């Protein structure tokens, strides 16, 4: 996942100036820079390579003063631009805006990254305080009439300005973003937008914080070790240590991951415990102190109200206007066209599972908590594949260095040089310098792969510093995952799914690190949501490439390569259970769209009833295949940047599958193929329309043929 919700907040904040009351209020509470610059490392650009944050000096008490001063300085810069008596020019308006807000950007990038990776009670409280302040700050810029008049003047005369193509693109992006933010609205409607944005910002913050708090609150505590039958001794020891760390002596703690499906369900033989775990996952954040139900309903209503104010039929119509899909109908058509084939595959998978259940002498109907357990049995019988044995060949460091890094070197000629001298925000985080094949230093890369308290679930990429030739900046990028780390002194093993996620997030990372554009607003991953997942998904399939997997899939003790017979089973099993995997994703994507095509006056009152009706409407209401994310913990949709955009993973996968198949026809894992892809896709950011970039690489638009083959859903 790219940037996630956090970076969207960061960069939209900086696209933005100033109502006088707000300027006065902020200015009266900020420290004077000259008084405290020596004591706050955020007040100055870092002196480390590429302005890498000085984590060893930054403390929590530095954030609020830096935010307040950053907003005040930014407002002053924008006000000077807006009130400049000189005729608007590209230089004195857009270039000036691109150069503004340095302190705010620097502070935001560090703070919001830490909120996701190393949260604490104090930081979450700061986030709550900052949410309405930053929302107002954005509005003070996006709704500044004088500023918009200058941008509109340039836009109206764009054909006479003699701009290069990237500059024309920047002008178009600025103008479009301001209009979409409400710059053309009446004063009365602008005030309505402000109120909506302030409430929306506070609610999304609360939603996300509820989920973080819920992670520990819903852990399942097991009293009897016998109930853990099916787990390895290593897994049992991990649950025991987790329980001890949480204050539950002589018990066992099972943590709940961020999706509806829980990986541990594939191993547990105790059906009652499987049900307890699944229900803890599926019904989280629907009651108690972390209840998100009313927040979701209100968020959907606020988004619908904002869309209506801006002249759109729904939030989905508003959101999709800037995406490759263009409108909700295109998304519904894309997903709907696949439903029959996917459901058919699921029913075949379910039939195999039901047969196995009956063969064991059981008569119960298959339930969601049964699927993973019996699907794993079917998989083992079909492929004779022992996951425990397989994992011995997927040791974390080997996968990272001889899998991910190796592939990036073969395909793009880059290498990752360890930088233990650079400060990090947690001991588990590692720093690297990305070196190009000509010896040039390109970027700093932080690797934060292990789960821990205070870290939100999932996997994502983000940036501490974005690339820009205008600002003479090279990127500082981070990949984040939640791999369960082995006890000290023991090797950490990863599943094949986690292997592909490591490749996926590196795809996002390269999209940021290979960026080679002038303007920060167009750099790296600043592309449409249904394109941004393309470069990451493209990298996934290299994990199974024969040359790659044979290089990293080696026994953690002997170093022997994975036996060919076992490797063949791993490769063949990649499409196993793909009907289920695809349907649970599509159900979430359709649910996301349904939440964001409602009108303001038709917001639902019961989220579970709404979910069930939405799934039935699209023919995906199979009770044993629930959505990957249910509404109360659907962070992509409700917590931030993927509202009406979760479909983007499938849309991007069409591009990725088509591109990967094309590269294989050109010879596969070769430097010239990587260089072509890097030139036309990874380096250009949003400096031109993204389909133009794809066609420059591929020569034509993609088809779905490769996608169906990738997922094992193509007609036999």
Tab-separated table of C-alpha atoms in Angstrom, residues 130-459:
chain	number	residue	atom	x	y	z
A	130	UNK	CA	-3.678	18.783	15.218
A	131	UNK	CA	-6.433	17.289	13.067
A	132	UNK	CA	-8.808	20.312	13.094
A	133	UNK	CA	-5.900	22.754	12.948
A	134	UNK	CA	-4.481	21.150	9.811
A	135	UNK	CA	-7.923	20.855	8.229
A	136	UNK	CA	-8.457	24.571	8.741
A	137	UNK	CA	-4.994	25.318	7.442
A	138	UNK	CA	-5.734	23.446	4.216
A	139	UNK	CA	-9.018	25.263	3.788
A	140	UNK	CA	-7.428	28.648	4.407
A	141	UNK	CA	-5.292	28.003	1.362
A	142	UNK	CA	-7.610	26.049	-0.906
A	143	UNK	CA	-10.431	28.557	-0.356
A	144	UNK	CA	-8.308	31.707	-0.625
A	145	UNK	CA	-10.053	33.689	-3.357
A	146	UNK	CA	-7.107	35.939	-4.219
A	147	UNK	CA	-4.789	32.983	-4.532
A	148	UNK	CA	-7.205	31.100	-6.743
A	149	UNK	CA	-7.654	34.154	-8.969
A	150	UNK	CA	-3.929	34.088	-9.713
A	151	UNK	CA	-3.977	30.374	-10.493
A	152	UNK	CA	-7.090	30.766	-12.645
A	153	UNK	CA	-5.495	33.627	-14.542
A	154	UNK	CA	-2.547	31.400	-15.412
A	155	UNK	CA	-4.811	28.498	-16.295
A	156	UNK	CA	-6.997	30.613	-18.573
A	157	UNK	CA	-3.897	31.819	-20.412
A	158	UNK	CA	-1.991	28.526	-20.301
A	159	UNK	CA	-1.648	28.257	-24.072
A	160	UNK	CA	0.255	31.549	-24.237
A	161	UNK	CA	2.682	30.927	-21.381
A	162	UNK	CA	5.211	28.845	-23.351
A	163	UNK	CA	5.467	26.256	-20.597
A	164	UNK	CA	7.185	22.902	-20.953
A	165	UNK	CA	5.047	19.795	-20.597
A	166	UNK	CA	5.795	19.198	-16.923
A	167	UNK	CA	5.001	22.805	-16.055
A	168	UNK	CA	1.720	22.585	-17.966
A	169	UNK	CA	0.920	19.462	-15.991
A	170	UNK	CA	1.647	21.239	-12.706
A	171	UNK	CA	-0.636	24.125	-13.639
A	172	UNK	CA	-3.428	21.726	-14.551
A	173	UNK	CA	-3.023	19.823	-11.275
A	174	UNK	CA	-3.088	22.988	-9.180
A	175	UNK	CA	-6.122	24.429	-10.919
A	176	UNK	CA	-8.041	21.155	-10.733
A	177	UNK	CA	-7.211	20.622	-7.073
A	178	UNK	CA	-8.327	24.109	-6.100
A	179	UNK	CA	-11.613	23.772	-7.977
A	180	UNK	CA	-12.227	20.385	-6.403
A	181	UNK	CA	-11.494	21.865	-2.983
A	182	UNK	CA	-14.274	24.427	-3.482
A	183	UNK	CA	-12.457	27.496	-4.813
A	184	UNK	CA	-15.390	28.371	-7.087
A	185	UNK	CA	-18.053	28.090	-4.402
A	186	UNK	CA	-19.962	30.975	-2.867
A	187	UNK	CA	-18.817	32.344	0.479
A	188	UNK	CA	-21.716	30.548	2.175
A	189	UNK	CA	-20.858	27.192	0.633
A	190	UNK	CA	-17.161	27.657	1.375
A	191	UNK	CA	-18.082	28.004	5.022
A	192	UNK	CA	-20.065	24.752	4.805
A	193	UNK	CA	-17.057	23.045	3.257
A	194	UNK	CA	-14.873	24.289	6.091
A	195	UNK	CA	-17.179	22.834	8.719
A	196	UNK	CA	-17.422	19.519	6.873
A	197	UNK	CA	-13.644	19.284	6.501
A	198	UNK	CA	-13.039	20.049	10.171
A	199	UNK	CA	-15.502	17.419	11.375
A	200	UNK	CA	-14.293	14.925	8.779
A	201	UNK	CA	-10.678	15.343	9.857
A	202	UNK	CA	-11.536	14.787	13.523
A	203	UNK	CA	-13.648	11.720	12.745
A	204	UNK	CA	-11.069	10.010	10.529
A	205	UNK	CA	-8.486	10.589	13.255
A	206	UNK	CA	-10.810	9.076	15.861
A	207	UNK	CA	-11.605	6.147	13.566
A	208	UNK	CA	-7.921	5.333	13.127
A	209	UNK	CA	-7.131	5.738	16.809
A	210	UNK	CA	-10.022	3.460	17.738
A	211	UNK	CA	-8.604	0.765	15.485
A	212	UNK	CA	-5.169	1.081	17.034
A	213	UNK	CA	-6.622	0.822	20.542
A	214	UNK	CA	-8.831	-2.080	19.487
A	215	UNK	CA	-5.829	-4.114	18.331
A	216	UNK	CA	-4.827	-4.964	21.880
A	217	UNK	CA	-8.346	-4.869	23.320
A	218	UNK	CA	-9.615	-7.749	21.161
A	219	UNK	CA	-6.713	-10.145	21.588
A	220	UNK	CA	-7.923	-13.643	22.477
A	221	UNK	CA	-6.594	-15.077	25.744
A	222	UNK	CA	-6.356	-18.867	25.947
A	223	UNK	CA	-6.063	-20.630	29.309
A	224	UNK	CA	-5.368	-24.180	28.188
A	225	UNK	CA	-2.402	-25.051	25.986
A	226	UNK	CA	-4.354	-28.037	24.637
A	227	UNK	CA	-6.708	-25.624	22.867
A	228	UNK	CA	-3.765	-24.561	20.697
A	229	UNK	CA	-3.481	-27.964	19.053
A	230	UNK	CA	-2.303	-27.558	15.471
A	231	UNK	CA	0.231	-24.839	16.234
A	232	UNK	CA	3.933	-25.582	16.310
A	233	UNK	CA	5.811	-25.398	19.596
A	234	UNK	CA	7.473	-22.268	18.257
A	235	UNK	CA	4.067	-20.632	17.661
A	236	UNK	CA	2.810	-21.681	21.079
A	237	UNK	CA	5.884	-20.220	22.737
A	238	UNK	CA	5.293	-16.951	20.889
A	239	UNK	CA	1.682	-16.773	22.158
A	240	UNK	CA	2.872	-17.523	25.697
A	241	UNK	CA	5.449	-14.750	25.574
A	242	UNK	CA	2.881	-12.360	24.141
A	243	UNK	CA	0.543	-13.170	27.034
A	244	UNK	CA	3.295	-12.628	29.596
A	245	UNK	CA	4.169	-9.283	28.024
A	246	UNK	CA	0.499	-8.284	28.322
A	247	UNK	CA	0.342	-9.320	31.983
A	248	UNK	CA	-1.345	-12.712	31.553
A	249	UNK	CA	0.942	-15.168	33.309
A	250	UNK	CA	0.659	-18.849	32.347
A	251	UNK	CA	-1.760	-18.034	29.532
A	252	UNK	CA	-1.549	-17.675	25.761
A	253	UNK	CA	-2.376	-14.571	23.748
A	254	UNK	CA	-3.518	-14.621	20.123
A	255	UNK	CA	-3.284	-11.212	18.486
A	256	UNK	CA	-5.767	-10.112	15.833
A	257	UNK	CA	-4.374	-8.858	12.522
A	258	UNK	CA	-5.954	-6.123	10.457
A	259	UNK	CA	-8.046	-8.205	8.029
A	260	UNK	CA	-11.199	-10.220	8.661
A	261	UNK	CA	-9.361	-13.447	7.903
A	262	UNK	CA	-6.827	-14.478	10.556
A	263	UNK	CA	-3.781	-16.520	9.423
A	264	UNK	CA	-3.751	-18.622	12.584
A	265	UNK	CA	-7.134	-20.121	11.661
A	266	UNK	CA	-5.402	-22.288	9.065
A	267	UNK	CA	-3.705	-24.271	11.827
A	268	UNK	CA	-5.995	-24.489	14.868
A	269	UNK	CA	-7.939	-27.741	15.199
A	270	UNK	CA	-10.201	-26.392	17.959
A	271	UNK	CA	-13.307	-25.197	16.112
A	272	UNK	CA	-14.720	-23.260	19.064
A	273	UNK	CA	-11.475	-21.322	19.413
A	274	UNK	CA	-11.424	-20.673	15.657
A	275	UNK	CA	-14.914	-19.213	15.928
A	276	UNK	CA	-13.923	-17.039	18.896
A	277	UNK	CA	-10.922	-15.651	17.011
A	278	UNK	CA	-12.875	-14.997	13.830
A	279	UNK	CA	-15.655	-13.211	15.684
A	280	UNK	CA	-13.152	-11.065	17.580
A	281	UNK	CA	-11.808	-10.033	14.194
A	282	UNK	CA	-15.057	-9.616	12.266
A	283	UNK	CA	-17.002	-7.670	14.891
A	284	UNK	CA	-14.265	-5.439	16.233
A	285	UNK	CA	-14.879	-1.726	16.764
A	286	UNK	CA	-18.655	-2.175	16.901
A	287	UNK	CA	-19.120	-1.610	20.641
A	288	UNK	CA	-17.426	-0.241	23.731
A	289	UNK	CA	-14.916	2.585	23.923
A	290	UNK	CA	-13.606	1.934	20.402
A	291	UNK	CA	-16.975	1.786	18.649
A	292	UNK	CA	-16.676	3.022	15.064
A	293	UNK	CA	-20.243	2.361	13.893
A	294	UNK	CA	-21.628	5.876	14.225
A	295	UNK	CA	-18.354	7.392	13.003
A	296	UNK	CA	-18.658	5.415	9.758
A	297	UNK	CA	-22.230	6.498	9.159
A	298	UNK	CA	-21.366	10.130	9.800
A	299	UNK	CA	-18.263	9.986	7.575
A	300	UNK	CA	-20.291	8.599	4.690
A	301	UNK	CA	-22.862	11.336	5.189
A	302	UNK	CA	-20.234	14.105	5.376
A	303	UNK	CA	-18.572	12.891	2.189
A	304	UNK	CA	-21.903	12.797	0.396
A	305	UNK	CA	-22.698	16.323	1.594
A	306	UNK	CA	-19.343	17.645	0.424
A	307	UNK	CA	-19.715	15.992	-2.975
A	308	UNK	CA	-23.181	17.536	-3.389
A	309	UNK	CA	-21.854	20.992	-2.494
A	310	UNK	CA	-19.192	20.594	-5.158
A	311	UNK	CA	-21.753	19.569	-7.773
A	312	UNK	CA	-21.270	15.799	-7.836
A	313	UNK	CA	-23.867	13.068	-7.593
A	314	UNK	CA	-21.889	11.187	-4.943
A	315	UNK	CA	-18.537	11.023	-3.211
A	316	UNK	CA	-17.558	8.224	-5.567
A	317	UNK	CA	-18.318	10.438	-8.586
A	318	UNK	CA	-16.187	13.150	-6.995
A	319	UNK	CA	-13.321	10.854	-6.081
A	320	UNK	CA	-13.196	8.936	-9.352
A	321	UNK	CA	-13.158	11.998	-11.578
A	322	UNK	CA	-9.350	12.206	-11.198
A	323	UNK	CA	-8.751	8.458	-11.414
A	324	UNK	CA	-8.164	6.300	-14.453
A	325	UNK	CA	-11.589	4.710	-13.931
A	326	UNK	CA	-13.306	8.094	-14.301
A	327	UNK	CA	-16.672	7.209	-12.740
A	328	UNK	CA	-18.416	4.624	-10.507
A	329	UNK	CA	-20.035	2.876	-13.460
A	330	UNK	CA	-16.623	1.876	-14.828
A	331	UNK	CA	-15.679	0.370	-11.469
A	332	UNK	CA	-18.945	-1.496	-11.090
A	333	UNK	CA	-18.588	-2.804	-14.645
A	334	UNK	CA	-15.021	-3.959	-14.067
A	335	UNK	CA	-15.824	-5.762	-10.828
A	336	UNK	CA	-19.217	-6.986	-11.997
A	337	UNK	CA	-17.779	-8.544	-15.132
A	338	UNK	CA	-15.606	-10.770	-12.946
A	339	UNK	CA	-18.213	-11.802	-10.366
A	340	UNK	CA	-19.635	-14.850	-12.212
A	341	UNK	CA	-16.230	-16.429	-12.847
A	342	UNK	CA	-14.999	-15.672	-9.342
A	343	UNK	CA	-18.125	-16.968	-7.592
A	344	UNK	CA	-17.976	-20.103	-9.742
A	345	UNK	CA	-14.403	-20.717	-8.584
A	346	UNK	CA	-15.372	-20.115	-4.959
A	347	UNK	CA	-18.208	-22.616	-5.198
A	348	UNK	CA	-15.789	-25.232	-6.562
A	349	UNK	CA	-13.394	-24.510	-3.713
A	350	UNK	CA	-16.258	-24.724	-1.222
A	351	UNK	CA	-17.357	-28.076	-2.665
A	352	UNK	CA	-13.880	-29.512	-2.059
A	353	UNK	CA	-13.946	-28.244	1.521
A	354	UNK	CA	-17.444	-29.630	2.188
A	355	UNK	CA	-16.360	-33.010	0.856
A	356	UNK	CA	-13.385	-33.019	3.209
A	357	UNK	CA	-15.543	-32.022	6.200
A	358	UNK	CA	-17.956	-34.861	5.468
A	359	UNK	CA	-15.111	-37.344	4.971
A	360	UNK	CA	-14.003	-36.574	8.523
A	361	UNK	CA	-17.453	-37.499	9.807
A	362	UNK	CA	-18.760	-33.973	10.415
A	363	UNK	CA	-22.155	-32.652	9.374
A	364	UNK	CA	-21.796	-28.916	10.128
A	365	UNK	CA	-22.146	-26.276	7.436
A	366	UNK	CA	-18.959	-24.507	6.450
A	367	UNK	CA	-18.504	-21.203	8.281
A	368	UNK	CA	-15.975	-18.389	7.811
A	369	UNK	CA	-13.842	-19.717	10.684
A	370	UNK	CA	-13.663	-23.119	8.973
A	371	UNK	CA	-12.507	-22.016	5.546
A	372	UNK	CA	-8.805	-21.405	6.172
A	373	UNK	CA	-8.407	-24.572	8.242
A	374	UNK	CA	-9.970	-26.916	5.702
A	375	UNK	CA	-8.615	-25.042	2.674
A	376	UNK	CA	-5.132	-25.628	4.078
A	377	UNK	CA	-5.905	-29.341	4.379
A	378	UNK	CA	-7.100	-29.420	0.777
A	379	UNK	CA	-3.994	-27.541	-0.325
A	380	UNK	CA	-1.707	-29.936	1.532
A	381	UNK	CA	-3.412	-32.966	0.022
A	382	UNK	CA	-3.427	-31.471	-3.469
A	383	UNK	CA	0.131	-30.197	-3.464
A	384	UNK	CA	1.578	-32.249	-0.613
A	385	UNK	CA	2.862	-28.955	0.763
A	386	UNK	CA	3.847	-28.589	4.404
A	387	UNK	CA	3.835	-24.876	5.233
A	388	UNK	CA	6.076	-25.392	8.256
A	389	UNK	CA	8.660	-27.102	6.083
A	390	UNK	CA	8.346	-24.442	3.376
A	391	UNK	CA	8.956	-21.596	5.839
A	392	UNK	CA	12.382	-23.018	6.697
A	393	UNK	CA	13.418	-21.829	3.229
A	394	UNK	CA	11.960	-18.349	3.720
A	395	UNK	CA	14.171	-16.833	6.384
A	396	UNK	CA	13.557	-13.089	6.584
A	397	UNK	CA	17.078	-11.751	5.993
A	398	UNK	CA	17.619	-14.127	3.111
A	399	UNK	CA	14.356	-13.048	1.500
A	400	UNK	CA	15.224	-9.368	1.892
A	401	UNK	CA	18.852	-9.468	0.777
A	402	UNK	CA	18.912	-12.361	-1.685
A	403	UNK	CA	15.355	-11.953	-2.884
A	404	UNK	CA	14.135	-8.354	-2.848
A	405	UNK	CA	17.511	-6.577	-3.052
A	406	UNK	CA	18.852	-9.145	-5.530
A	407	UNK	CA	15.906	-8.620	-7.885
A	408	UNK	CA	16.214	-4.848	-7.738
A	409	UNK	CA	19.887	-5.197	-8.645
A	410	UNK	CA	19.267	-7.538	-11.576
A	411	UNK	CA	16.356	-5.535	-12.936
A	412	UNK	CA	17.464	-1.960	-12.247
A	413	UNK	CA	21.184	-2.223	-11.461
A	414	UNK	CA	20.794	-0.710	-7.986
A	415	UNK	CA	22.292	-1.868	-4.701
A	416	UNK	CA	21.361	-1.247	-1.067
A	417	UNK	CA	24.241	-0.118	1.131
A	418	UNK	CA	23.611	-0.496	4.880
A	419	UNK	CA	23.844	2.819	6.759
A	420	UNK	CA	24.032	1.920	10.470
A	421	UNK	CA	25.423	5.402	11.104
A	422	UNK	CA	22.036	7.000	10.405
A	423	UNK	CA	19.705	7.402	13.403
A	424	UNK	CA	16.431	5.465	13.424
A	425	UNK	CA	13.255	5.838	15.480
A	426	UNK	CA	13.209	2.198	16.675
A	427	UNK	CA	15.927	-0.460	17.022
A	428	UNK	CA	14.130	-2.750	14.557
A	429	UNK	CA	14.399	-0.153	11.777
A	430	UNK	CA	17.332	-0.414	9.374
A	431	UNK	CA	18.672	2.330	7.098
A	432	UNK	CA	20.125	1.826	3.616
A	433	UNK	CA	21.501	4.058	0.884
A	434	UNK	CA	20.306	3.251	-2.642
A	435	UNK	CA	23.219	3.256	-5.098
A	436	UNK	CA	22.673	3.313	-8.871
A	437	UNK	CA	24.596	1.095	-11.290
A	438	UNK	CA	26.854	4.039	-12.180
A	439	UNK	CA	27.777	4.575	-8.536
A	440	UNK	CA	25.458	7.555	-8.039
A	441	UNK	CA	23.675	7.806	-4.706
A	442	UNK	CA	19.907	7.983	-5.291
A	443	UNK	CA	18.043	7.835	-2.000
A	444	UNK	CA	17.851	6.712	1.608
A	445	UNK	CA	15.640	3.714	2.339
A	446	UNK	CA	14.313	2.775	5.775
A	447	UNK	CA	13.140	-0.809	6.366
A	448	UNK	CA	10.649	-1.266	9.218
A	449	UNK	CA	9.324	-4.794	8.831
A	450	UNK	CA	8.427	-6.155	12.281
A	451	UNK	CA	5.196	-5.928	14.282
A	452	UNK	CA	5.223	-4.225	17.685
A	453	UNK	CA	3.045	-2.366	20.144
A	454	UNK	CA	2.101	1.102	18.895
A	455	UNK	CA	2.304	0.186	15.214
A	456	UNK	CA	-0.847	0.067	13.144
A	457	UNK	CA	-1.600	-3.093	11.175
A	458	UNK	CA	-0.916	-3.674	7.519
A	459	UNK	CA	1.915	-2.786	5.180
